[in-house]
XYZ file of C-alpha atoms in Angstrom:
316
model
C 0.000 0.000 0.000
C 1.205 3.517 -0.811
C 0.554 6.579 1.337
C 0.400 10.219 0.321
C 2.284 12.713 2.501
C 1.321 16.395 2.597
C 4.497 18.277 3.568
C 4.878 21.932 4.600
C 7.725 22.292 7.055
C 10.450 24.979 7.365
C 10.279 27.118 4.217
C 13.838 28.461 4.547
C 15.179 24.917 4.693
C 12.816 23.380 2.126
C 15.560 22.545 -0.393
C 17.522 20.712 2.293
C 14.380 18.911 3.453
C 13.435 17.746 -0.030
C 16.993 16.558 -0.674
C 16.917 14.507 2.527
C 13.545 12.972 1.616
C 14.715 12.160 -1.925
C 17.789 10.418 -0.508
C 15.645 8.314 1.821
C 13.429 7.309 -1.100
C 16.500 6.018 -2.930
C 18.201 4.133 -0.101
C 15.214 2.526 1.656
C 14.116 -0.851 0.271
C 10.578 -0.336 1.531
C 9.381 3.271 1.266
C 5.614 3.391 0.609
C 5.319 7.188 0.667
C 4.789 9.802 -2.033
C 5.197 13.468 -1.167
C 3.276 16.598 -2.115
C 4.842 19.901 -1.037
C 2.942 23.001 0.075
C 3.776 26.439 1.433
C 5.988 29.314 0.352
C 7.056 28.996 -3.274
C 4.644 26.110 -3.890
C 1.347 26.243 -5.824
C -0.752 26.237 -2.647
C -0.587 26.694 1.114
C -1.417 23.744 3.332
C -4.514 25.453 4.731
C -5.887 26.146 1.241
C -5.204 22.531 0.196
C -6.902 21.054 3.270
C -9.929 23.333 2.814
C -10.189 22.226 -0.823
C -10.000 18.590 0.270
C -12.716 19.116 2.880
C -14.982 20.688 0.268
C -14.315 17.728 -2.031
C -15.279 15.344 0.773
C -11.924 13.693 1.498
C -8.552 14.767 2.885
C -6.074 13.346 0.393
C -3.026 13.215 2.633
C -2.556 10.058 4.698
C 0.199 11.764 6.701
C 0.438 15.514 7.227
C 3.568 17.350 8.381
C 2.984 21.073 8.646
C 3.978 24.337 10.307
C 0.859 25.911 8.784
C -0.899 25.818 12.136
C -4.378 26.939 11.110
C -5.220 23.389 10.042
C -4.690 22.255 13.644
C -5.840 25.334 15.568
C -8.954 26.361 13.629
C -11.646 24.055 15.019
C -13.684 24.335 11.808
C -10.782 22.587 10.017
C -9.283 20.457 12.795
C -12.529 18.582 13.437
C -12.192 16.947 10.016
C -8.649 15.822 10.818
C -9.764 14.333 14.110
C -12.507 12.363 12.358
C -10.031 10.593 10.071
C -6.735 10.683 11.964
C -5.424 8.468 14.740
C -4.077 9.073 18.216
C -0.494 7.955 17.810
C 1.750 9.801 20.256
C 3.343 6.556 21.452
C 5.011 6.238 18.042
C 6.511 9.726 18.203
C 8.162 10.281 21.616
C 9.038 13.867 22.545
C 11.564 15.257 25.006
C 10.744 16.889 28.335
C 11.323 20.409 26.973
C 8.254 20.045 24.745
C 6.284 17.439 26.676
C 5.892 19.757 29.677
C 4.344 22.569 27.617
C 0.969 23.333 26.057
C 2.291 22.356 22.602
C 1.314 18.642 22.492
C -2.323 18.109 21.565
C -4.221 16.926 24.683
C -6.133 14.289 22.700
C -2.910 13.220 20.948
C -4.030 13.758 17.360
C -1.203 16.159 16.441
C 2.382 15.631 17.560
C 5.275 18.128 17.381
C 8.437 16.783 15.804
C 10.369 20.076 15.734
C 9.655 23.579 17.023
C 10.898 26.871 15.550
C 11.250 29.539 18.274
C 10.534 33.222 17.595
C 12.666 35.616 19.642
C 13.557 39.299 19.633
C 16.667 40.754 18.002
C 17.909 44.250 18.791
C 20.297 46.509 16.886
C 22.855 47.140 19.631
C 24.245 50.135 17.739
C 20.918 51.915 18.202
C 19.713 50.732 21.614
C 21.703 50.722 24.858
C 21.699 47.371 26.606
C 19.991 48.912 29.649
C 17.144 50.112 27.405
C 16.629 46.929 25.387
C 13.204 45.265 25.657
C 13.105 42.174 27.822
C 9.552 41.085 27.008
C 7.044 41.354 24.179
C 4.973 43.469 26.545
C 7.737 46.107 26.551
C 7.179 46.712 22.834
C 3.597 47.797 23.479
C 4.745 50.760 25.584
C 4.785 54.222 23.903
C 8.604 54.178 24.096
C 8.848 51.497 21.404
C 6.052 52.583 19.089
C 7.167 52.384 15.427
C 10.548 50.975 16.513
C 9.893 47.260 15.952
C 9.047 44.960 13.056
C 7.751 41.451 12.493
C 6.916 39.238 9.515
C 3.212 39.621 8.756
C 0.093 37.567 9.162
C 0.498 35.782 5.842
C 3.025 33.321 7.284
C 3.196 31.043 10.316
C 5.645 33.280 12.173
C 3.431 36.357 12.179
C 0.255 34.400 12.838
C 1.801 32.492 15.749
C 3.121 35.686 17.309
C -0.227 37.465 17.187
C -2.252 34.474 18.391
C 0.087 34.006 21.353
C -0.112 37.686 22.285
C -3.910 37.542 21.928
C -3.928 34.541 24.281
C -1.570 36.167 26.797
C -2.746 39.771 26.802
C -6.038 39.943 24.905
C -7.404 41.496 21.732
C -6.866 45.151 22.738
C -3.179 44.562 23.379
C -2.796 42.932 19.965
C -4.416 46.011 18.414
C -1.876 48.229 20.205
C 0.945 45.958 19.106
C -0.179 46.068 15.480
C -0.677 49.837 15.490
C 2.919 50.409 16.596
C 4.594 47.816 14.368
C 6.287 47.802 11.008
C 4.654 44.794 9.352
C 6.776 43.110 6.704
C 5.690 40.331 4.382
C 8.142 37.776 5.783
C 10.454 37.466 8.834
C 13.517 37.811 6.574
C 12.457 41.364 5.731
C 11.969 42.221 9.404
C 15.472 40.909 10.119
C 16.861 42.960 7.240
C 15.229 46.084 8.658
C 16.821 45.636 12.065
C 20.238 44.937 10.496
C 20.075 48.107 8.391
C 18.770 50.226 11.259
C 15.354 50.952 9.753
C 13.925 49.618 13.011
C 15.626 48.861 16.300
C 13.884 45.598 17.197
C 12.534 42.667 15.183
C 10.779 39.442 16.099
C 12.232 36.610 14.037
C 12.915 32.856 14.097
C 16.176 31.688 15.634
C 17.419 30.736 12.161
C 17.953 34.506 11.738
C 18.502 35.579 15.334
C 21.435 33.223 15.914
C 22.977 33.584 12.470
C 26.762 33.568 12.652
C 28.817 36.459 11.303
C 26.207 39.164 11.940
C 27.598 42.034 13.997
C 25.694 44.544 16.095
C 22.662 42.308 16.642
C 21.710 40.943 20.062
C 19.228 38.079 20.415
C 16.831 38.230 23.376
C 14.679 35.378 24.639
C 11.479 37.162 25.745
C 10.465 37.014 29.392
C 7.054 35.554 28.480
C 8.823 32.820 26.514
C 9.805 32.445 22.875
C 6.866 32.013 20.494
C 7.003 28.418 19.214
C 6.050 27.393 15.697
C 5.590 23.631 16.003
C 5.740 21.360 13.007
C 2.947 18.927 13.802
C 2.498 15.437 12.423
C -0.934 13.887 11.891
C -1.560 10.360 10.644
C -4.716 8.791 9.187
C -6.297 5.679 10.636
C -5.556 3.724 7.450
C -1.764 3.992 7.919
C -0.457 0.871 9.628
C 1.599 1.300 12.792
C 4.493 -0.475 11.089
C 4.531 1.955 8.156
C 4.018 5.030 10.339
C 6.897 3.861 12.527
C 8.997 3.530 9.354
C 8.058 7.105 8.396
C 8.923 8.439 11.847
C 12.258 6.620 11.981
C 13.442 7.446 8.455
C 11.958 10.900 7.846
C 11.219 12.494 11.217
C 13.903 10.758 13.226
C 17.079 11.743 15.011
C 19.222 12.199 11.881
C 16.820 14.620 10.193
C 16.067 16.546 13.379
C 19.789 16.991 13.990
C 20.212 18.429 10.483
C 17.386 20.904 11.111
C 18.796 21.851 14.497
C 22.255 22.515 13.047
C 20.857 24.483 10.097
C 18.160 26.512 11.844
C 18.644 26.379 15.628
C 15.240 24.740 15.967
C 14.146 22.772 19.044
C 14.113 19.034 18.248
C 11.600 16.701 19.869
C 13.821 13.620 19.823
C 14.662 12.634 23.421
C 18.308 11.969 22.552
C 18.964 15.400 21.016
C 19.971 18.420 23.079
C 18.548 21.908 22.701
C 20.668 24.981 21.928
C 22.577 26.744 24.703
C 20.460 29.862 24.013
C 17.278 27.900 24.743
C 18.854 26.110 27.717
C 19.996 29.384 29.298
C 16.374 30.532 29.197
C 14.904 27.243 30.481
C 13.421 26.756 27.001
C 10.429 28.809 28.147
C 7.781 28.908 25.409
C 4.559 30.901 25.036
C 1.946 28.764 23.283
C -1.818 29.077 23.816
C -3.634 26.321 25.655
C -5.755 24.210 23.322
C -8.904 25.338 25.151
C -8.177 28.843 23.844
C -8.615 27.696 20.240
C -12.032 26.160 20.919
C -13.532 29.660 21.123
C -10.954 31.601 19.072
C -12.601 33.127 16.005
C -10.082 32.852 13.166
C -12.264 34.881 10.818
C -12.398 37.769 13.298
C -8.655 37.420 13.864
C -7.790 37.735 10.174
C -10.246 40.571 9.597
C -8.703 42.466 12.506
C -5.121 41.860 11.396
C -5.823 42.608 7.738
C -7.420 45.932 8.624
C -4.221 47.041 10.374
C -2.015 45.566 7.656
C -3.773 47.442 4.847
C -4.004 50.639 6.906
C -0.265 50.619 7.560
C 0.546 49.757 3.931
C -1.510 52.778 2.828
C 0.394 55.216 5.038
């Protein structure tokens, strides 16, 4: 039997990911998986694809690996996954750094295999160390208005940031945050702006924040916790435990997670892999909404609210 895999993982490392998968296809004697890729630079996002599948009456992917979190967090979409997908956490063990957080799904339908942390970076040539923000909440003060940037709502980084702030501080605080921000299309542009001094602070993934050879940039792990972007795995009931175990071992296993960790400073889930010293120094504190929050979170209202600020700022 052959299984279809819907894949949308770390966009900046997608070439490396696809090369790894292609190698596994060649070297494994038994590899009953075909891959379809979604996300940045692909014909469709994962959320759009899953919505199309739901409208057609069947989710085509037997295994889903995705950092496009709306498919898991939006209850109007996630309920379809839970109808067809199995509880299989025992086949994908995770380390204590992630297990003891709100990231794992309480009903065990979606399982994190890596997590991309969002942290703050500050241009140390423009801001004295004593005046640098220590928390996301600091950015909402009048002192930092128009001095910070983040990659916008049209990617997982921006969406995860805003949802976590909404969860932690409420809708009004998110409105204040948006009104004082420079909103770029992608995190890379926000990082570029802080490097060139167009803004003093940016919120970016660690793949940028901990980049070697960049001078005058200080990475700060926020007091509330870094914003995690988990890559969740979901598996249909029709996938045998033997084949799903093969997928986990050969595609999501220790070797691949180590490559991602070395390339992007992500947090691996594999119990035998360590986390970065930057994460360890900050107790790997992460700010991720409780799953109960998403049961009443209105994604349509969220996007309408964010889009109104995005278009208003673009027009200025």
